[in-house]
Tab-separated table of N, CA and C in Angstrom:
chain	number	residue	atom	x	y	z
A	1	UNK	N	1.465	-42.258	27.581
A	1	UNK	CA	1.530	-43.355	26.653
A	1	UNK	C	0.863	-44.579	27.274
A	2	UNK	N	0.265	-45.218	26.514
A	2	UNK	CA	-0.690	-46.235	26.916
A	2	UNK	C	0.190	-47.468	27.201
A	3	UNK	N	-0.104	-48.287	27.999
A	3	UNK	CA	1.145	-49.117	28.631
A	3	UNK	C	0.257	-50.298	27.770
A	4	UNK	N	1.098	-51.627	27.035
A	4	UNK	CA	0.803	-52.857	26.920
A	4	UNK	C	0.884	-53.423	27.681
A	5	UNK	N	1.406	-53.766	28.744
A	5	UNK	CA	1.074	-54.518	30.145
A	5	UNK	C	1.527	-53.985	31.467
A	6	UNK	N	0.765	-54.063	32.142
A	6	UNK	CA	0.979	-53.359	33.602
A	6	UNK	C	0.951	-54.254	34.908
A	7	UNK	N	2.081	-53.876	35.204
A	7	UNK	CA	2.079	-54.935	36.712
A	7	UNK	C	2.251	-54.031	38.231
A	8	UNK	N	1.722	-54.306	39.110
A	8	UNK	CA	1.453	-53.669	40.287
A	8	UNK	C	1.747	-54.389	41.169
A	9	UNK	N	3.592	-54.284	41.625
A	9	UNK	CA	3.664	-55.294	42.618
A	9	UNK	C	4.546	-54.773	43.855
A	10	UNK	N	4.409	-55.840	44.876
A	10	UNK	CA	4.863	-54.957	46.077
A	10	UNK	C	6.288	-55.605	46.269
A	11	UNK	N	7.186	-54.603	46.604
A	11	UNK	CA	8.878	-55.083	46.617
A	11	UNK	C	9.289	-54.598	48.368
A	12	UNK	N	10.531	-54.717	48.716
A	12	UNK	CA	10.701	-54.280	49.898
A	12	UNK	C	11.329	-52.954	50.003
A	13	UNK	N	11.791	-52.369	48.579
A	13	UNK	CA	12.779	-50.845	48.620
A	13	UNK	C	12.736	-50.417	46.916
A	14	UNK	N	13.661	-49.581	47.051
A	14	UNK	CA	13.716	-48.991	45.590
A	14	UNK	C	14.645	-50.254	45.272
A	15	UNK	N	15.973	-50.317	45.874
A	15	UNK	CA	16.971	-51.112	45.642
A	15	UNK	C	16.942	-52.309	44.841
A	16	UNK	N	15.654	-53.141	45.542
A	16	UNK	CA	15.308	-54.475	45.093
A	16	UNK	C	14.594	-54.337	43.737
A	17	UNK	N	13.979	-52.903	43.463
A	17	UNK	CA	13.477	-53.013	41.852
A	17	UNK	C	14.393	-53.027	41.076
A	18	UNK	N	15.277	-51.900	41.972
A	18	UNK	CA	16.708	-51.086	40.806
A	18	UNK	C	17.237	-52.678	40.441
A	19	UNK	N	17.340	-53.330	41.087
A	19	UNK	CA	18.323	-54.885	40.478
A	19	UNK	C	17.699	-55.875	39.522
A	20	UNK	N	15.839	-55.447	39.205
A	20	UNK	CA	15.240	-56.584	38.487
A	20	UNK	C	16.245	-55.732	36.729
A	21	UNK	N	16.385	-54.407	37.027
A	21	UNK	CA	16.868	-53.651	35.603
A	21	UNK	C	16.381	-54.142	34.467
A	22	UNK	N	15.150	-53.820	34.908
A	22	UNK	CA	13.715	-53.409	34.031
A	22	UNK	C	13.077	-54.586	33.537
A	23	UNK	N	13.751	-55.879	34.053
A	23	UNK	CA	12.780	-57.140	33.796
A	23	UNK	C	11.407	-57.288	34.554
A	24	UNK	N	10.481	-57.821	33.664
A	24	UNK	CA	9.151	-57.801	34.646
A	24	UNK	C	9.402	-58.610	35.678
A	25	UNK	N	8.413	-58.100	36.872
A	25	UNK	CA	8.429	-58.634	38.092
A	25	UNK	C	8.145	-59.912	37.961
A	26	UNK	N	9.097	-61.052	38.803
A	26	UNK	CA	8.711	-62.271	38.992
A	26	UNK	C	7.756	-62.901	39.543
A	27	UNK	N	7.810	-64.022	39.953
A	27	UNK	CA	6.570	-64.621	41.275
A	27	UNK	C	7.154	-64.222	42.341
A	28	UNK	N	8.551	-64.162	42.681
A	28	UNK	CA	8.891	-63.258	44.047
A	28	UNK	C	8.415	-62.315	44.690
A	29	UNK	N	7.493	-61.809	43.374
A	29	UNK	CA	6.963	-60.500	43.693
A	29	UNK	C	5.314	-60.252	44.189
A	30	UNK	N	4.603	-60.586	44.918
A	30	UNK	CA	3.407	-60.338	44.937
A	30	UNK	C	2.490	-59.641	43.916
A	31	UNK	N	2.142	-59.781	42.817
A	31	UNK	CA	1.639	-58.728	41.673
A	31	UNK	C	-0.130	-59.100	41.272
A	32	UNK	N	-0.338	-57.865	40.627
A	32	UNK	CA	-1.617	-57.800	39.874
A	32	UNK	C	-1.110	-57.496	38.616
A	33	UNK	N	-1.333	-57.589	37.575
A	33	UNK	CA	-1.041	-57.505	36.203
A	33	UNK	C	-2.966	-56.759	35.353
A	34	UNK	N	-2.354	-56.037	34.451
A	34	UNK	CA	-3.728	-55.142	33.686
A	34	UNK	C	-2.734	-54.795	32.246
A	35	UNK	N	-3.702	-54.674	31.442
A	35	UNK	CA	-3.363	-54.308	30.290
A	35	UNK	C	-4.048	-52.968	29.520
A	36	UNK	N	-3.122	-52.353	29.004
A	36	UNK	CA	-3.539	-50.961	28.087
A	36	UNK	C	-4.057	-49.977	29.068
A	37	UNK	N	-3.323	-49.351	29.670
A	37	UNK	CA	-3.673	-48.039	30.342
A	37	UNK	C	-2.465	-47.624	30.878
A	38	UNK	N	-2.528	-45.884	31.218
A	38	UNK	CA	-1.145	-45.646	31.167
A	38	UNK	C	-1.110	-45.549	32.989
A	39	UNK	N	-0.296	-46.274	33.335
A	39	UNK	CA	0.311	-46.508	34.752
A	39	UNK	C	0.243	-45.336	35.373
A	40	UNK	N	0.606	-44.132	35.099
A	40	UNK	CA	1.386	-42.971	35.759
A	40	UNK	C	0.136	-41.974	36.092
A	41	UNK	N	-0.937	-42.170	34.687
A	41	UNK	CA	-2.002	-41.002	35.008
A	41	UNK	C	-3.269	-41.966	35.915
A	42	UNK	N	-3.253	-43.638	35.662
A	42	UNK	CA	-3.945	-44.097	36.448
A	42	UNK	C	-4.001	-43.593	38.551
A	43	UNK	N	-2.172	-43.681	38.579
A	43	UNK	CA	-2.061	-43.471	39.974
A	43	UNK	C	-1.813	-42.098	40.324
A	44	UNK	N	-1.940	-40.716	39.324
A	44	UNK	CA	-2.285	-39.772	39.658
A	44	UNK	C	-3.977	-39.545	39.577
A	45	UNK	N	-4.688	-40.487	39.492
A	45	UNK	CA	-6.195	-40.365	39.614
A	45	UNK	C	-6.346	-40.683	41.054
A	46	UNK	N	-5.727	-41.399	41.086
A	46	UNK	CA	-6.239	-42.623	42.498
A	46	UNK	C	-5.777	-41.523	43.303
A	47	UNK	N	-4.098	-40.711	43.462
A	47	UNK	CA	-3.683	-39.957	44.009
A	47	UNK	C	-5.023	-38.370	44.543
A	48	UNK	N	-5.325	-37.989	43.792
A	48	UNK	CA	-6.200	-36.583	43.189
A	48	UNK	C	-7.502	-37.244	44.342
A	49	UNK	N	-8.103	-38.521	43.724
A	49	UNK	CA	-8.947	-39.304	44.391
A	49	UNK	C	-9.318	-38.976	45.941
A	50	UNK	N	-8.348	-39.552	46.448
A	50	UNK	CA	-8.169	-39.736	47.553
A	50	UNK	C	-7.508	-38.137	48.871
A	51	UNK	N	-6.849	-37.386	48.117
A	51	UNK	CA	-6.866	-36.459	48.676
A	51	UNK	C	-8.224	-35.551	48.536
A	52	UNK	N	-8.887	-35.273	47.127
A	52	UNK	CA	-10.244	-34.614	46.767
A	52	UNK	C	-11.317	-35.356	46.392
A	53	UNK	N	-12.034	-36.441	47.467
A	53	UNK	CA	-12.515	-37.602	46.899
A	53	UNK	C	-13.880	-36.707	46.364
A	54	UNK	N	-14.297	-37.017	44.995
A	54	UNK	CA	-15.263	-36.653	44.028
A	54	UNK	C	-15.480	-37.534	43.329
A	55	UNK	N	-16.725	-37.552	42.484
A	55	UNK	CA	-16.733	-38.337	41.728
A	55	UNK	C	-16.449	-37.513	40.396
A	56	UNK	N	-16.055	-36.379	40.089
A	56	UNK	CA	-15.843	-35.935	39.177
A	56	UNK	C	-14.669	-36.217	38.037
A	57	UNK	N	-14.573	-36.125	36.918
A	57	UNK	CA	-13.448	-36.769	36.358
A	57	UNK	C	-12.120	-35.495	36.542
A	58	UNK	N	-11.230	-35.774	36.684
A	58	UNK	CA	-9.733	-34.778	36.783
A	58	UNK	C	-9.316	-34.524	35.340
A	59	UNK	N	-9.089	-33.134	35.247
A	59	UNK	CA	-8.753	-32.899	33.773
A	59	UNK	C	-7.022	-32.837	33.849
A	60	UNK	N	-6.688	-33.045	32.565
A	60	UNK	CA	-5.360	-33.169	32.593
A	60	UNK	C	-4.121	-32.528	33.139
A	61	UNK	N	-4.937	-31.283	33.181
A	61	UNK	CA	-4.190	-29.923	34.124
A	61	UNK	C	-4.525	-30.303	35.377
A	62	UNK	N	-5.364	-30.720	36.054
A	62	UNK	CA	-5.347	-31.120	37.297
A	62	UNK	C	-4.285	-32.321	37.829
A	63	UNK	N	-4.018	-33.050	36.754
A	63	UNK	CA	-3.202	-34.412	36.790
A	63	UNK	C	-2.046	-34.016	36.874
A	64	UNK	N	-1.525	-32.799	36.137
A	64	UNK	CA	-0.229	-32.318	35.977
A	64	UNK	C	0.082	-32.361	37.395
A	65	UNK	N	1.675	-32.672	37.553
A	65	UNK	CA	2.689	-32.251	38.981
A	65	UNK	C	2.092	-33.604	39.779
A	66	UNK	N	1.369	-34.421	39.442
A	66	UNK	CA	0.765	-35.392	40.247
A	66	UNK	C	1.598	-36.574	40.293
A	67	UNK	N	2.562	-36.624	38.665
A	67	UNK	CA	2.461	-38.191	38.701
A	67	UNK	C	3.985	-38.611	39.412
A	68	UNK	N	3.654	-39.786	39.049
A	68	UNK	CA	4.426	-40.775	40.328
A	68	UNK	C	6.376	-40.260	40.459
A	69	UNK	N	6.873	-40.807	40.897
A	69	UNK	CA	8.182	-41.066	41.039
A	69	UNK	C	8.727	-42.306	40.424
A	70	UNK	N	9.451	-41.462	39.199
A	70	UNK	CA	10.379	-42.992	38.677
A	70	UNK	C	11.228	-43.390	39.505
A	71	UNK	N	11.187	-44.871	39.321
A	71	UNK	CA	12.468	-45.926	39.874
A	71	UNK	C	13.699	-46.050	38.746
A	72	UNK	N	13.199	-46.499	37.595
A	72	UNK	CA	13.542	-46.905	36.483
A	72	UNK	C	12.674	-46.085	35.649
A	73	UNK	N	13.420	-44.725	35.001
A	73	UNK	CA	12.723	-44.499	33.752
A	73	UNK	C	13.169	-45.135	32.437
A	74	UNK	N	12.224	-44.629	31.695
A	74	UNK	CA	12.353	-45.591	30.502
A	74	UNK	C	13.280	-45.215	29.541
A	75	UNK	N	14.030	-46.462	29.228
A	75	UNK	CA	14.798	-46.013	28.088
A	75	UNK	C	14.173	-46.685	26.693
A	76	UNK	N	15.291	-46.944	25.847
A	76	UNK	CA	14.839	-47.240	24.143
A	76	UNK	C	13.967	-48.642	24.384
A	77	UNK	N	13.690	-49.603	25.581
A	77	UNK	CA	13.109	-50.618	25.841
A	77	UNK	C	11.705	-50.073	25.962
A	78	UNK	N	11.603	-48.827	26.537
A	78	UNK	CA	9.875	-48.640	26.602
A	78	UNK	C	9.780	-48.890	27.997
A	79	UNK	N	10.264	-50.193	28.781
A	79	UNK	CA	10.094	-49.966	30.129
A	79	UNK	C	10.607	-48.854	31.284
A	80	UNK	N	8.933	-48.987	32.099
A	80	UNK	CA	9.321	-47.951	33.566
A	80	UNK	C	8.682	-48.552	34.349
A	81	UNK	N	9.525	-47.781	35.465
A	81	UNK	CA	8.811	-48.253	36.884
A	81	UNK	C	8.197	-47.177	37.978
A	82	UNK	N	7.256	-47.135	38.761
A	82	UNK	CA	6.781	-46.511	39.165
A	82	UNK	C	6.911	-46.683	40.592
A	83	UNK	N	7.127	-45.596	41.635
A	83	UNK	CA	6.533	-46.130	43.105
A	83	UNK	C	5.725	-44.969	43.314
A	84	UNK	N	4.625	-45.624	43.946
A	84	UNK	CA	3.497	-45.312	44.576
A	84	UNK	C	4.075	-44.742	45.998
A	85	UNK	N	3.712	-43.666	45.929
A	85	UNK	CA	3.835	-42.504	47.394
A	85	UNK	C	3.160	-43.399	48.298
A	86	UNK	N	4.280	-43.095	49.724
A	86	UNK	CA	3.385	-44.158	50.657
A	86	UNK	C	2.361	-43.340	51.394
A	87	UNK	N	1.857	-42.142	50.834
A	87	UNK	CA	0.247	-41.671	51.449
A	87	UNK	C	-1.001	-42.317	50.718
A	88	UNK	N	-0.379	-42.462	49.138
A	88	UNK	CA	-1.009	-43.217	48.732
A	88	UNK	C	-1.319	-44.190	48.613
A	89	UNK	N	-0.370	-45.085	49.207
A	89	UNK	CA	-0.619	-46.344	49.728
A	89	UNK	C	-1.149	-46.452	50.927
A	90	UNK	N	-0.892	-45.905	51.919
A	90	UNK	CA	-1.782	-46.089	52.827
A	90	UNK	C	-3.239	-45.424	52.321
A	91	UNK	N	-3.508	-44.622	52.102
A	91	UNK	CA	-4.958	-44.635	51.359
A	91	UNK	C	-5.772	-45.727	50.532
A	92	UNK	N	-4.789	-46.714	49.809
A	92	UNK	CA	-5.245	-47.592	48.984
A	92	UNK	C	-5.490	-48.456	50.163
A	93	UNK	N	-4.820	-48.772	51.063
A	93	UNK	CA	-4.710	-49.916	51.654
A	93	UNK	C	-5.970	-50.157	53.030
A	94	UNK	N	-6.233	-48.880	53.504
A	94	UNK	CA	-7.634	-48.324	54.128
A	94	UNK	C	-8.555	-48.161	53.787
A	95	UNK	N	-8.654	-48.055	52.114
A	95	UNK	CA	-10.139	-47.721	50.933
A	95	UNK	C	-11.499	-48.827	51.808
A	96	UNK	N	-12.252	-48.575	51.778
A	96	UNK	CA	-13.211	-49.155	51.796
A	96	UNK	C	-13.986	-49.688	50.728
A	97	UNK	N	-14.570	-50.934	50.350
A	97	UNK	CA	-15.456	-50.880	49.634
A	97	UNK	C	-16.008	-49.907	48.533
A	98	UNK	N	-16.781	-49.244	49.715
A	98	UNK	CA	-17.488	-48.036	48.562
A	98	UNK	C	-16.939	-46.893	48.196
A	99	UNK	N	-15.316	-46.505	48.714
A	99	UNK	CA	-14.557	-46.017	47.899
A	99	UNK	C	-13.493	-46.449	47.189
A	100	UNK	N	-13.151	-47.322	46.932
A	100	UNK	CA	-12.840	-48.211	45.967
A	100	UNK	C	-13.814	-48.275	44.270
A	101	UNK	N	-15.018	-48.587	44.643
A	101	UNK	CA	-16.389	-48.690	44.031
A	101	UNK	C	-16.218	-47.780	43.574
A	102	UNK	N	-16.322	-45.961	43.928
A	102	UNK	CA	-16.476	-44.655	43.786
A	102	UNK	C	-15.025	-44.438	42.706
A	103	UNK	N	-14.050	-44.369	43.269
A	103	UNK	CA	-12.522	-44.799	42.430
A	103	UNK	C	-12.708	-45.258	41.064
A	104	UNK	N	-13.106	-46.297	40.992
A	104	UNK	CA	-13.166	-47.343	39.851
A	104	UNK	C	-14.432	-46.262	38.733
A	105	UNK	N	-15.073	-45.988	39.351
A	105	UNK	CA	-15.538	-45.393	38.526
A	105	UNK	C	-15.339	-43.761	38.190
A	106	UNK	N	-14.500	-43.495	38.445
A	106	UNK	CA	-14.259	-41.742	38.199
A	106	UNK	C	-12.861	-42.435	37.354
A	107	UNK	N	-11.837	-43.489	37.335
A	107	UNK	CA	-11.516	-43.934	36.701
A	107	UNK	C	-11.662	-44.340	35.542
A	108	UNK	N	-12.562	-45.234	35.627
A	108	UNK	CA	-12.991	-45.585	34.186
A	108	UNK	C	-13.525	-44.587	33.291
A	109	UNK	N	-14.359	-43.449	34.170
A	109	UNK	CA	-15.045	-42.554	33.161
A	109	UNK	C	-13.615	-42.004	32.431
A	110	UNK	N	-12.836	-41.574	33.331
A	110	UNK	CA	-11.595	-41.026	32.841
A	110	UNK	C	-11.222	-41.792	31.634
A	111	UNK	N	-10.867	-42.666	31.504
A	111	UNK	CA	-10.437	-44.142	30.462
A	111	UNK	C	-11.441	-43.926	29.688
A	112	UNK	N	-12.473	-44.098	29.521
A	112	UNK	CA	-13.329	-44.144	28.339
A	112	UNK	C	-13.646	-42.877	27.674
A	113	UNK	N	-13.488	-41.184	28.365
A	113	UNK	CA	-13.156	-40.382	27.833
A	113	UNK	C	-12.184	-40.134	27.316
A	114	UNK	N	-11.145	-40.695	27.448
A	114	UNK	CA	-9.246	-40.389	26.831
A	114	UNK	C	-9.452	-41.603	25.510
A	115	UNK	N	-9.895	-42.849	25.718
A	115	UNK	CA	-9.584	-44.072	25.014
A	115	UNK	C	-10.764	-44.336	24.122
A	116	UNK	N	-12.189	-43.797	24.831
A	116	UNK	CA	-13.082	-44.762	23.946
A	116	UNK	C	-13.218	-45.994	23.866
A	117	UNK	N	-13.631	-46.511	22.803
A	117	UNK	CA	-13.654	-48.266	23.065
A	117	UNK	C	-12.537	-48.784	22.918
A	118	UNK	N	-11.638	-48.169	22.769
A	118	UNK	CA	-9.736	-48.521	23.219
A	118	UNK	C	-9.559	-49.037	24.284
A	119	UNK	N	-10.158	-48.971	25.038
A	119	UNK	CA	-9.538	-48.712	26.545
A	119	UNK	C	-9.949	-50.129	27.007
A	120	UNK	N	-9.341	-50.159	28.289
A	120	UNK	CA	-8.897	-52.027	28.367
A	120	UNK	C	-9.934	-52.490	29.088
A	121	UNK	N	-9.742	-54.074	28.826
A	121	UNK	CA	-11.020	-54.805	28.767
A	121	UNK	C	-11.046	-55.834	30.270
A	122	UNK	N	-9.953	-55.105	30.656
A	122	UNK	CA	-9.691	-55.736	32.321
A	122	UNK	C	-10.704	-55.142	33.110
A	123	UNK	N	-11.226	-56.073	33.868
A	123	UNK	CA	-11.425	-55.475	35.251
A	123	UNK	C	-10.983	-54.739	35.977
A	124	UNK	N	-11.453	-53.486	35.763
A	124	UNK	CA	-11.165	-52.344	36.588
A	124	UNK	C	-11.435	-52.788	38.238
A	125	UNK	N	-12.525	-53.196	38.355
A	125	UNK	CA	-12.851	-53.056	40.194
A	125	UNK	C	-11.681	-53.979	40.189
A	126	UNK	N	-11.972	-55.305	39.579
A	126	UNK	CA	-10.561	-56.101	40.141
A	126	UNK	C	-9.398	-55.791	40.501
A	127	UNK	N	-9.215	-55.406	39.709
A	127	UNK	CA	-7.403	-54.650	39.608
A	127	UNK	C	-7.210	-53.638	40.712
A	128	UNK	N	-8.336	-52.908	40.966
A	128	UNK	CA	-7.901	-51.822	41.957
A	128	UNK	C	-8.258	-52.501	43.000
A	129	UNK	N	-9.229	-53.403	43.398
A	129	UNK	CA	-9.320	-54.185	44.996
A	129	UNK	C	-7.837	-54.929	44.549
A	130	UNK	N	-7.449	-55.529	43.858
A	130	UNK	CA	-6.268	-56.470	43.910
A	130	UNK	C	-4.789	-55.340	44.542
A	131	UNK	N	-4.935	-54.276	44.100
A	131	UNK	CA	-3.714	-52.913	44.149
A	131	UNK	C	-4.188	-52.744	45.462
A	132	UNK	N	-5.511	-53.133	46.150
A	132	UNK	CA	-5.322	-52.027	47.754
A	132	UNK	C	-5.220	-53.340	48.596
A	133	UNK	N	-5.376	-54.607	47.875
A	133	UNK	CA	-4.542	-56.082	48.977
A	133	UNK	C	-3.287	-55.325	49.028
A	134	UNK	N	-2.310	-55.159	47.859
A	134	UNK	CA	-1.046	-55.320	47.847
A	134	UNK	C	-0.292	-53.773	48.839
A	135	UNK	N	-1.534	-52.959	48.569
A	135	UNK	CA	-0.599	-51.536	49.458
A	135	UNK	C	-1.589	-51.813	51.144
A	136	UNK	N	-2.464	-53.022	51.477
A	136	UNK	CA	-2.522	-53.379	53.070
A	136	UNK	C	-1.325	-54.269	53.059
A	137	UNK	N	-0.536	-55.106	52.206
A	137	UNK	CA	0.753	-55.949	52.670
A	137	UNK	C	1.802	-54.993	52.508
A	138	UNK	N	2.107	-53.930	51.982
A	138	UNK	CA	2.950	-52.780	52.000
A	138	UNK	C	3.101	-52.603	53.307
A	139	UNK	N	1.777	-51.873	53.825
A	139	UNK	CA	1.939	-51.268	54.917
A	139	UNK	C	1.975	-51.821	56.241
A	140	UNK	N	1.630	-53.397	56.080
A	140	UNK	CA	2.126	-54.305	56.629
A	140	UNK	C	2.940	-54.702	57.272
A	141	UNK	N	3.970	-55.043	55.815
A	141	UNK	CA	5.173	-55.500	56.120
A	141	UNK	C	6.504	-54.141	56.040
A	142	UNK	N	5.591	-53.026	55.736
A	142	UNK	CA	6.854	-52.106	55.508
A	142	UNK	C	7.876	-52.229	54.286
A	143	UNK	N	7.442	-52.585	53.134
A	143	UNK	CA	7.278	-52.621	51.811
A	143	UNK	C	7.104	-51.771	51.218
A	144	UNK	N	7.082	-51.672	49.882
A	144	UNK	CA	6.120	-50.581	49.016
A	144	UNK	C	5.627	-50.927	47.978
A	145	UNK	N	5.227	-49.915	47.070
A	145	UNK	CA	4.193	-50.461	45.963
A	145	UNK	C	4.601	-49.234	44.917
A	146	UNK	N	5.152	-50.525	43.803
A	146	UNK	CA	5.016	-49.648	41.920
A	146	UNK	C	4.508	-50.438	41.332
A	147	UNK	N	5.115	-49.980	40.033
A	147	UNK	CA	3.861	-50.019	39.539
A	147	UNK	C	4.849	-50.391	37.869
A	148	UNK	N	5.207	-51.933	37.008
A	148	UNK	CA	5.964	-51.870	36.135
A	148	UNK	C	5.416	-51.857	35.160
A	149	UNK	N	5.665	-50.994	34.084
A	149	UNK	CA	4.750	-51.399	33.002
A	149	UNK	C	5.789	-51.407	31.315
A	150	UNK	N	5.163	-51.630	30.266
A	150	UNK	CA	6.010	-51.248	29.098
A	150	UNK	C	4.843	-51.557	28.154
């Protein structure tokens, strides 16, 4: 399901999300914010990515068994929360440039094959250099990284 707003922010545990109980993340929170895309198959791309880096697009059967770990699944509100595996964060947080670059675009192709001209009008490179600041302060500070959306 296609998320209306998506926030990507870094907390210190599950605990500290479990207590926002499903309010969006504050300014407490270090965040990137994106709109219209679905959270869960985005970070099973990035996931797939980075273990089989290709530029090829992942078909949906490949995505299967991939996606994230709820914190907060969703109830009749529509909101969930996501955490990002910390292999995958440390992968985000080591990306280089030109795989980041490479990412963004096996991404987007993905998005514009599922969505068409649906698909959101955010900055993709942004958002994902902004997501691999927040999983180098993860791994940092010994933090982690989800991912809230509704």
């Amino acid at each position: 399901m296609v998320a209306h707003d998506i926030v990507f922010f870094l907390a210190p545990d599950d605990d500290a999300v479990s207590a926002m109980r499903g309010r969006r993340p504050g300014p407490e929170f270090d965040s990137v914010t994106c709109r219209f895309i679905e959270p869960d198959s985005a970070i099973a791309v990035w996931d797939m990515y980075f273990e089989e880096p290709s530029t090829e697009v992942p078909t949906p059967e490949q995505l299967h068994g991939r996606w994230p770990r709820w914190v907060t699944a969703p109830v009749n509100d529509g909101v969930e929360v996501f955490a990002l595996s910390r292999r995958l964060t440390r992968a985000l947080a080591d990306a280089g440039s030109a795989e980041l670059e490479e990412l963004v675009g096996r991404w987007t192709t993905r998005l514009r094959d599922e969505d068409g001209d649906d698909m959101t009008d955010d900055d993709l490179q942004m958002v994902l250099r902004e997501v691999s600041r927040l999983a180098a302060a993860a791994v940092s500070t010994g933090g982690r990284l989800y991912s809230w959306s509704f």
